Coordinates of C-alpha atoms and ligand atoms in Angstrom, one line a residue:
X1 CA 182.2 161.4 79.6
X2 CA 181.6 161.5 75.9
X3 CA 178.7 163.0 74.0
X4 CA 178.3 159.9 72.0
X5 CA 174.6 159.4 71.1
X6 CA 172.9 156.2 72.1
X7 CA 174.2 153.3 70.1
X8 CA 172.4 152.7 66.9
X9 CA 172.1 149.0 67.7
X10 CA 169.8 150.0 70.6
X11 CA 166.0 149.6 70.1
X12 CA 164.7 153.0 69.4
X13 CA 162.3 154.3 72.1
X14 CA 160.7 157.7 71.8
X15 CA 158.2 159.6 73.8
X16 CA 155.6 162.3 73.8
X17 CA 155.4 164.1 77.1
X18 CA 152.7 166.7 77.0
X19 CA 151.7 168.8 80.0
X20 CA 147.9 168.8 80.2
X21 CA 147.6 172.4 81.0
X22 CA 145.7 173.6 78.0
X23 CA 144.0 172.1 75.0
X24 CA 146.5 170.4 72.8
X25 CA 146.7 172.2 69.4
X26 CA 148.4 171.4 66.1
X27 CA 151.7 173.0 67.2
X28 CA 151.8 170.6 70.2
X29 CA 150.6 167.5 68.5
X30 CA 153.4 167.8 65.9
X31 CA 155.7 167.1 68.8
X32 CA 153.9 163.8 69.1
X33 CA 153.9 163.0 65.4
X34 CA 157.6 163.0 64.9
X35 CA 158.6 160.8 67.8
X36 CA 155.7 158.5 66.9
X37 CA 156.8 158.3 63.2
X38 CA 160.5 157.8 64.2
X39 CA 159.6 154.9 66.5
X40 CA 157.3 153.3 63.9
X41 CA 159.8 153.8 61.1
X42 CA 162.6 152.3 63.2
X43 CA 160.4 149.4 64.5
X44 CA 160.9 150.9 68.0
X45 CA 158.5 151.9 70.8
X46 CA 156.6 155.1 71.4
X47 CA 155.7 156.0 74.9
X48 CA 153.0 158.5 76.1
X49 CA 153.8 160.3 79.3
X50 CA 151.6 162.9 80.8
X51 CA 153.6 165.6 82.7
X52 CA 150.9 166.6 85.1
X53 CA 153.0 167.9 88.0
X54 CA 151.6 171.4 87.6
X55 CA 148.6 170.6 89.8
X56 CA 147.0 174.0 89.4
X57 CA 147.0 174.1 85.7
X58 CA 146.6 170.4 84.7
X59 CA 143.1 169.2 83.9
X60 CA 141.5 165.9 83.1
X61 CA 139.8 167.6 80.1
X62 CA 143.2 168.4 78.7
X63 CA 144.3 164.8 79.2
X64 CA 141.2 163.6 77.4
X65 CA 141.9 165.9 74.4
X66 CA 145.5 164.6 74.2
X67 CA 144.4 161.0 74.3
X68 CA 141.4 161.4 71.9
X69 CA 143.4 163.6 69.5
X70 CA 146.2 161.0 69.3
X71 CA 143.8 158.2 68.9
X72 CA 142.0 160.1 66.1
X73 CA 145.3 160.8 64.3
X74 CA 146.3 157.2 64.7
X75 CA 149.4 158.1 66.8
X76 CA 149.2 154.9 68.8
X77 CA 151.5 154.4 71.8
X78 CA 153.1 151.2 72.9
X79 CA 153.4 152.1 76.6
X80 CA 151.6 154.5 78.9
X81 CA 150.0 156.8 79.4
X82 CA 152.3 157.2 82.4
X83 CA 151.4 160.0 84.8
X84 CA 154.2 161.8 86.6
X85 CA 152.0 162.4 89.6
X86 CA 151.9 158.6 90.0
X87 CA 155.6 158.3 90.0
X88 CA 156.5 160.6 92.9
X89 CA 157.8 157.8 95.0
X90 CA 160.2 156.8 92.3
X91 CA 161.5 160.3 91.9
X92 CA 162.1 160.6 95.6
X93 CA 164.0 157.3 95.6
X94 CA 166.3 158.5 92.8
X95 CA 166.7 161.8 94.6
X96 CA 167.9 159.9 97.7
X97 CA 170.4 158.1 95.5
X98 CA 171.7 161.4 94.1
X99 CA 171.9 162.9 97.6
X100 CA 173.8 159.8 98.9
X101 CA 176.3 160.2 96.1
X102 CA 176.8 163.9 97.0
X103 CA 175.2 165.4 93.9
X104 CA 172.6 167.3 95.9
X105 CA 172.8 169.6 98.8
X106 CA 170.3 171.5 101.0
X107 CA 170.0 175.2 100.5
X108 CA 168.4 177.3 103.2
X109 CA 168.4 180.6 101.3
X110 CA 165.0 182.3 101.8
X111 CA 162.9 183.8 99.0
X112 CA 163.7 187.2 100.4
X113 CA 167.4 186.5 100.3
X114 CA 167.1 185.1 96.7
X115 CA 165.3 188.3 95.7
X116 CA 167.9 190.5 97.2
X117 CA 170.6 188.5 95.5
X118 CA 168.8 188.8 92.1
X119 CA 168.5 192.6 92.6
X120 CA 172.2 193.0 93.4
X121 CA 173.1 191.0 90.3
X122 CA 170.7 192.9 88.1
X123 CA 172.1 196.2 89.4
X124 CA 175.6 195.0 88.6
X125 CA 174.3 194.0 85.1
X126 CA 175.0 190.3 85.8
X127 CA 172.9 187.4 84.8
X128 CA 170.7 186.5 87.9
X129 CA 171.8 183.1 89.2
X130 CA 172.2 181.3 92.5
X131 CA 175.6 182.1 94.0
X132 CA 176.4 178.8 95.6
X133 CA 176.1 180.1 99.2
X134 CA 175.1 176.7 100.5
X135 CA 177.1 174.6 98.2
X136 CA 179.5 172.5 100.3
X137 CA 183.1 172.6 99.1
X138 CA 186.3 171.2 100.8
X139 CA 187.5 173.8 103.3
X140 CA 184.4 176.0 103.0
X141 CA 182.4 177.0 106.1
X142 CA 178.7 177.0 105.4
X143 CA 176.4 179.6 107.1
X144 CA 174.6 178.4 110.2
X145 CA 171.5 176.5 109.4
X146 CA 168.5 178.7 110.2
X147 CA 165.9 177.3 112.7
X148 CA 162.6 175.9 111.4
X149 CA 163.4 176.4 107.7
X150 CA 162.8 173.5 105.3
X151 CA 165.6 173.6 102.7
X152 CA 165.2 173.1 99.0
X153 CA 167.6 170.6 97.4
X154 CA 170.0 171.9 94.8
X155 CA 171.9 169.9 92.2
X156 CA 175.6 170.3 92.3
X157 CA 176.2 171.4 88.7
X158 CA 179.8 170.9 87.5
X159 CA 181.7 174.1 87.8
X160 CA 183.9 173.7 84.8
X161 CA 183.8 172.3 81.3
X162 CA 181.0 172.4 78.7
X163 CA 177.8 170.4 78.2
X164 CA 177.5 169.6 74.5
X165 CA 175.2 167.6 72.3
X166 CA 174.7 167.1 68.6
X167 CA 171.1 168.2 68.2
X168 CA 169.4 166.4 65.2
X169 CA 167.8 169.7 64.3
X170 CA 170.1 172.5 65.6
X171 CA 173.5 170.9 65.1
X172 CA 176.1 171.0 67.8
X173 CA 175.2 173.0 70.9
X174 CA 177.7 173.7 73.6
X175 CA 177.0 175.4 76.9
X176 CA 179.7 176.2 79.5
X177 CA 178.9 174.8 82.9
X178 CA 179.9 178.2 84.3
X179 CA 176.6 179.5 82.7
X180 CA 174.5 177.1 84.7
X181 CA 173.7 177.6 88.4
X182 CA 172.8 174.9 90.8
X183 CA 169.2 174.0 90.0
X184 CA 166.6 173.4 92.6
X185 CA 165.6 169.8 92.2
X186 CA 163.4 169.4 95.2
X187 CA 161.1 171.9 96.9
X188 CA 161.0 172.4 100.6
X189 CA 158.2 169.8 100.9
X190 CA 160.4 167.3 99.2
X191 CA 158.5 167.2 95.9
X192 CA 160.9 167.0 92.9
X193 CA 161.0 169.6 90.2
X194 CA 160.4 169.4 86.5
X195 CA 163.8 168.9 85.0
X196 CA 164.7 166.2 87.5
X197 CA 161.4 164.2 86.9
X198 CA 162.0 164.4 83.1
X199 CA 165.4 162.8 83.5
X200 CA 164.3 160.1 85.8
X201 CA 161.5 159.3 83.4
X202 CA 163.7 159.3 80.3
X203 CA 166.1 156.9 82.1
X204 CA 163.4 154.6 83.5
X205 CA 161.5 154.5 80.2
X206 CA 164.8 153.8 78.4
X207 CA 164.2 156.7 75.9
X208 CA 166.8 156.8 73.2
X209 CA 165.6 159.8 71.3
X210 CA 164.0 162.9 72.8
X211 CA 162.2 164.8 70.1
X212 CA 160.5 167.9 71.5
X213 CA 159.8 171.6 71.1
X214 CA 162.8 173.9 71.1
X215 CA 161.4 175.8 74.1
X216 CA 163.2 173.0 76.0
X217 CA 166.6 173.7 74.6
X218 CA 167.6 175.6 77.7
X219 CA 166.6 172.7 79.9
X220 CA 168.7 170.2 78.0
X221 CA 172.2 171.0 79.4
X222 CA 170.8 170.8 82.9
X223 CA 169.1 167.5 82.1
X224 CA 172.3 166.1 80.6
X225 CA 174.2 167.0 83.8
X226 CA 171.6 165.1 85.8
X227 CA 171.9 162.1 83.5
X228 CA 175.6 162.1 84.1
X229 CA 175.3 162.4 87.8
X230 CA 173.1 159.3 87.6
X231 CA 175.8 157.6 85.6
X232 CA 173.6 157.4 82.5
X233 CA 174.3 158.4 78.9
X234 CA 171.8 161.0 77.7
X235 CA 169.6 160.3 74.7
X236 CA 169.8 161.8 71.3
X237 CA 168.0 165.2 71.2
X238 CA 166.1 166.8 68.4
X239 CA 164.6 170.1 69.2
X240 CA 161.8 171.1 66.8
X241 CA 161.3 174.8 65.9
X242 CA 158.1 176.4 66.9
X243 CA 154.9 176.3 64.9
X244 CA 153.7 179.8 64.2
X245 CA 150.1 180.7 63.6
X246 CA 148.8 182.5 60.5
X247 CA 149.7 185.9 62.1
X248 CA 153.3 184.7 62.6
X249 CA 153.0 184.4 66.4
X250 CA 153.8 181.3 68.4
X251 CA 150.8 179.1 68.2
X252 CA 148.8 179.0 71.4
X253 CA 145.3 178.6 72.7
X254 CA 145.4 182.2 73.8
X255 CA 145.7 183.4 70.2
X256 CA 143.1 181.3 68.6
X257 CA 144.7 177.9 68.1
X258 CA 142.0 175.2 68.1
X259 CA 142.1 171.9 70.1
X260 CA 143.2 169.2 67.8
X261 CA 139.9 167.3 68.2
X262 CA 138.1 170.3 66.7
X263 CA 139.6 169.4 63.3
X264 CA 138.0 165.9 63.7
X265 CA 134.7 167.6 64.5
X266 CA 135.0 169.8 61.4
X267 CA 135.4 167.0 59.0
X268 CA 139.2 166.7 58.5
X269 CA 140.7 163.3 57.8
X270 CA 143.4 161.9 60.1
X271 CA 145.7 160.9 57.2
X272 CA 145.4 164.4 55.8
X273 CA 146.2 165.9 59.2
X274 CA 149.2 163.6 59.5
X275 CA 150.3 164.6 56.0
X276 CA 149.9 168.3 56.7
X277 CA 151.5 168.2 60.1
X278 CA 154.4 166.1 58.8
X279 CA 155.2 168.9 56.4
X280 CA 155.2 171.5 59.1
X281 CA 158.9 171.1 59.8
X282 CA 160.0 168.1 57.8
X283 CA 160.3 167.5 54.1
X284 CA 160.8 164.7 51.6
X285 CA 161.9 166.5 48.4
X286 CA 159.0 168.4 47.0
X287 CA 156.4 165.9 48.0
X288 CA 153.3 167.6 49.4
X289 CA 150.7 164.8 49.3
X290 CA 151.6 161.5 50.8
X291 CA 150.0 158.6 52.6
X292 CA 150.7 157.7 56.2
X293 CA 152.7 154.7 55.0
X294 CA 154.8 156.8 52.7
X295 CA 155.5 159.2 55.5
X296 CA 156.7 156.3 57.7
X297 CA 158.8 154.9 54.9
X298 CA 160.5 158.3 54.4
X299 CA 160.7 159.8 57.8
X300 CA 164.0 160.2 59.5
X301 CA 165.6 162.8 61.7
X302 CA 167.9 164.1 59.0
X303 CA 165.3 166.2 57.2
X304 CA 163.8 168.1 60.0
X305 CA 163.5 171.8 59.2
X306 CA 165.6 174.3 61.1
X307 CA 163.3 177.3 60.9
X308 CA 159.9 177.9 62.4
X309 CA 157.0 176.6 60.3
X310 CA 153.8 178.6 59.8
X311 CA 150.4 177.2 60.0
X312 CA 148.2 177.8 56.9
X313 CA 144.6 176.8 57.2
X314 CA 144.1 177.2 53.4
X315 CA 146.9 174.7 52.8
X316 CA 145.5 172.3 55.4
X317 CA 142.1 172.4 53.6
X318 CA 143.8 171.8 50.3
X319 CA 145.7 168.8 51.7
X320 CA 142.5 167.5 53.2
X321 CA 140.7 167.9 49.8
X322 CA 143.5 165.9 48.1
X323 CA 143.1 163.0 50.6
X324 CA 139.4 163.1 50.4
X325 CA 139.5 162.9 46.6
X326 CA 141.9 159.9 46.8
X327 CA 139.8 158.0 49.3
X328 CA 137.8 155.0 48.5
X329 CA 134.1 155.9 48.1
X330 CA 132.9 153.2 50.5
X331 CA 135.3 154.3 53.2
X332 CA 134.4 157.9 52.7
X333 CA 130.7 157.0 52.9
X334 CA 131.3 155.6 56.3
X335 CA 132.7 158.9 57.6
X336 CA 130.0 160.9 55.8
X337 CA 127.3 158.6 57.2
X338 CA 128.5 159.4 60.7
X339 CA 128.2 163.2 60.0
X340 CA 124.7 162.8 58.5
X341 CA 123.6 160.7 61.5
X342 CA 124.8 163.3 63.9
X343 CA 122.5 165.7 62.0
X344 CA 119.6 163.2 62.3
X345 CA 119.8 162.2 58.7
X346 CA 119.7 158.5 57.8
X347 CA 121.7 157.7 54.7
X348 CA 121.2 154.6 52.5
X349 CA 123.2 152.5 50.0
X350 CA 123.4 155.4 47.5
X351 CA 125.9 157.1 49.8
X352 CA 129.1 155.7 48.4
X353 CA 128.1 156.7 44.8
X354 CA 127.1 160.2 46.1
X355 CA 130.5 160.5 47.8
X356 CA 132.2 159.4 44.5
X357 CA 130.3 162.0 42.5
X358 CA 130.9 165.0 44.9
X359 CA 134.2 164.3 46.6
X360 CA 136.3 166.2 44.2
X361 CA 134.5 169.5 45.0
X362 CA 134.8 169.1 48.8
X363 CA 137.4 170.1 51.3
X364 CA 136.0 168.3 54.3
X365 CA 133.6 165.4 55.1
X366 CA 131.2 168.0 56.4
X367 CA 131.0 169.7 53.0
X368 CA 130.4 166.3 51.5
X369 CA 127.7 165.7 54.0
X370 CA 126.1 169.0 53.0
X371 CA 125.8 167.7 49.4
X372 CA 124.7 164.3 50.5
X373 CA 122.0 165.8 52.6
X374 CA 120.3 167.0 49.4
X375 CA 119.6 163.4 48.6
X376 CA 118.0 162.6 51.9
X377 CA 116.1 165.7 53.0
X378 CA 114.0 168.4 51.4
X379 CA 116.0 171.1 49.7
X380 CA 115.3 174.8 50.1
X381 CA 116.5 176.8 47.1
X382 CA 117.2 180.4 47.7
X383 CA 114.5 182.8 46.4
X384 CA 117.1 184.6 44.2
X385 CA 118.1 181.3 42.5
X386 CA 114.5 180.4 41.9
X387 CA 113.8 183.9 40.4
X388 CA 116.9 183.7 38.3
X389 CA 116.6 180.2 36.9
X390 CA 113.1 178.9 37.3
X391 CA 111.5 181.4 34.9
X392 CA 108.1 181.2 33.4
X393 CA 109.8 180.7 30.0
X394 CA 111.4 177.4 31.2
X395 CA 108.5 176.0 33.2
X396 CA 106.9 174.2 30.2
X397 CA 110.2 172.5 29.5
X398 CA 110.3 171.4 33.2
X399 CA 106.9 169.8 32.8
X400 CA 108.1 168.0 29.6
X401 CA 111.2 166.7 31.4
X402 CA 109.1 165.4 34.2
X403 CA 106.8 163.6 31.8
X404 CA 109.7 162.0 29.9
X405 CA 111.4 161.0 33.2
X406 CA 108.2 159.4 34.3
X407 CA 108.4 157.1 31.3
X408 CA 112.1 156.0 31.4
X409 CA 112.5 152.3 31.3
X410 CA 115.3 152.3 33.9
X411 CA 116.3 155.1 36.4
X412 CA 119.8 155.3 35.2
X413 CA 122.2 157.9 33.9
X414 CA 121.8 156.9 30.2
X415 CA 118.0 157.0 30.2
X416 CA 118.0 160.2 32.1
X417 CA 120.4 161.8 29.7
X418 CA 118.2 160.7 26.8
X419 CA 115.1 162.3 28.5
X420 CA 117.0 165.5 29.0
X421 CA 118.2 165.5 25.4
X422 CA 114.7 164.9 24.1
X423 CA 113.3 167.8 26.2
X424 CA 116.0 170.2 25.0
X425 CA 115.2 169.3 21.4
X426 CA 111.5 169.7 21.8
X427 CA 111.8 173.1 23.5
X428 CA 114.8 174.4 21.4
X429 CA 116.8 174.9 24.6
X430 CA 120.5 174.7 25.3
X431 CA 121.7 172.4 28.2
X432 CA 122.3 175.2 30.8
X433 CA 118.9 176.7 30.2
X434 CA 117.3 173.5 31.4
X435 CA 120.0 172.1 33.7
X436 CA 120.2 175.2 35.9
X437 CA 116.5 175.3 36.9
X438 CA 116.5 171.5 37.4
X439 CA 119.5 171.7 39.7
X440 CA 118.0 174.6 41.7
X441 CA 114.7 172.6 42.2
X442 CA 116.3 169.2 42.9
X443 CA 119.5 170.1 44.6
X444 CA 118.8 173.6 45.9
X445 CA 121.7 175.1 44.0
X446 CA 122.5 175.8 40.3
X447 CA 126.1 174.4 40.6
X448 CA 126.4 170.6 40.7
X449 CA 128.2 167.8 38.8
X450 CA 126.7 166.6 35.6
X451 CA 122.9 166.6 35.8
X452 CA 122.2 163.1 34.6
X453 CA 124.6 161.7 37.1
X454 CA 123.1 163.7 39.9
X455 CA 119.5 162.8 39.0
X456 CA 120.4 159.2 38.6
X457 CA 121.3 159.2 42.3
X458 CA 118.1 161.0 43.4
X459 CA 114.9 159.1 43.9
X460 CA 112.5 159.3 40.9
X461 CA 109.6 160.5 43.1
X462 CA 111.6 163.2 44.6
X463 CA 112.8 164.5 41.2
X464 CA 109.3 164.5 39.7
X465 CA 107.9 166.1 42.8
X466 CA 110.6 168.9 42.7
X467 CA 110.1 169.5 38.9
X468 CA 106.4 169.8 39.4
X469 CA 106.5 172.0 42.5
X470 CA 106.8 175.3 40.6
Ligands
LIG1 N1 156.0 168.6 79.2 C1 156.7 169.3 78.3 C2 155.8 170.2 77.4 O1 154.7 169.9 77.3 C3 157.6 168.5 77.4 C4 158.8 168.0 78.0 C5 159.7 167.1 77.2 O2 159.3 166.7 76.0 O3 160.8 166.9 77.6 O4 156.3 171.1 76.9

């Protein structure tokens, strides 16, 4: 059979097939982003499949993080989630078909015999592999079937030839069948094993492109042989290089990777995350900042990176800051309002303007909420800031400013600027000499955007109260 990829006329169908055995982190979710983007960009379908057959390690909490994380990032699926545990009957049905067609045979080799075989092979410096003892061949006499032993079922891997595919990331890969032994595809209790379930699913779900982590490259030739035994053409494969953490190790929960939902809880924007993750293994020229739509317009499987990408939190924060800055104030205010409300702070209609004024100095919506909070709750300046800026020398000027501000015809930026200017002139001060103490008293910190703009967004009463509090 040929290695021709699925016909391009076919409707593209991709899938994300996570195992819910740990909290899904950024390295894992990137394996959802690319198949999602490819399906969307090709007007195809994206399927979510939960590979939950490892009963001991799979948890509902991990499934929840997958589903919540994908929903938050806007990686919407067209079908699923399908759960492999709910498809056991189907796997057994296909297994029976394979068996009837002679592609599967029972193997009674015990664990002890397998261990002994492995040891002999290792001692002889050979690659450990099943030796075909129970593989029926014309003219071969099989050992007597032991009493009371439930066999595993093994897949009759072809003995000769090569399995080859044109990987969209790695290029052509060829594996000699002689390298592959006969895989166990059903356990003694009849439950099918991983590689077999994946193939049945990919066939039933009519997957045209498998885009997944390159830790599965070794499974691919085995899966392709199972496809062929089932008289199906395998899909196109794209195996993505690993995502490394900041220390250069494979990203994993064990070495500090955070669940993807934690970024949501820390104030990152879904579009910024999509942008950042997209660049971890794919590029469009030198473009670093792009919208979700641009990503979908540009994405294809031809520009996937071949080498491992490294996570960089500082870059992620920078990307988030760029998206935050570009966001519409009203839309941003909705996100910031949610953060404030979680903190028990009730915002009002000043919030969009507050977001507009502070957004270009913030990396996350939480940082923006920290600023916004100074407009809705009491501020607590640090004693050292008070000592440094609210000096006895400047206190008379603060009183003057309060008096002028009390008189302004309208509480707006222009009138406030005029009151400040007048105070500076009357006290012979330079802007920073007055602006710093006012900021400390009103905002709790000496560094803010321009004073008139900040004060215009504060409530008059609060400003006057703060200026007269020292
Ligand atoms: N369940 C596998 C994993 O989480 C993915 C299998 C696949 O994409 O084929 O690594």
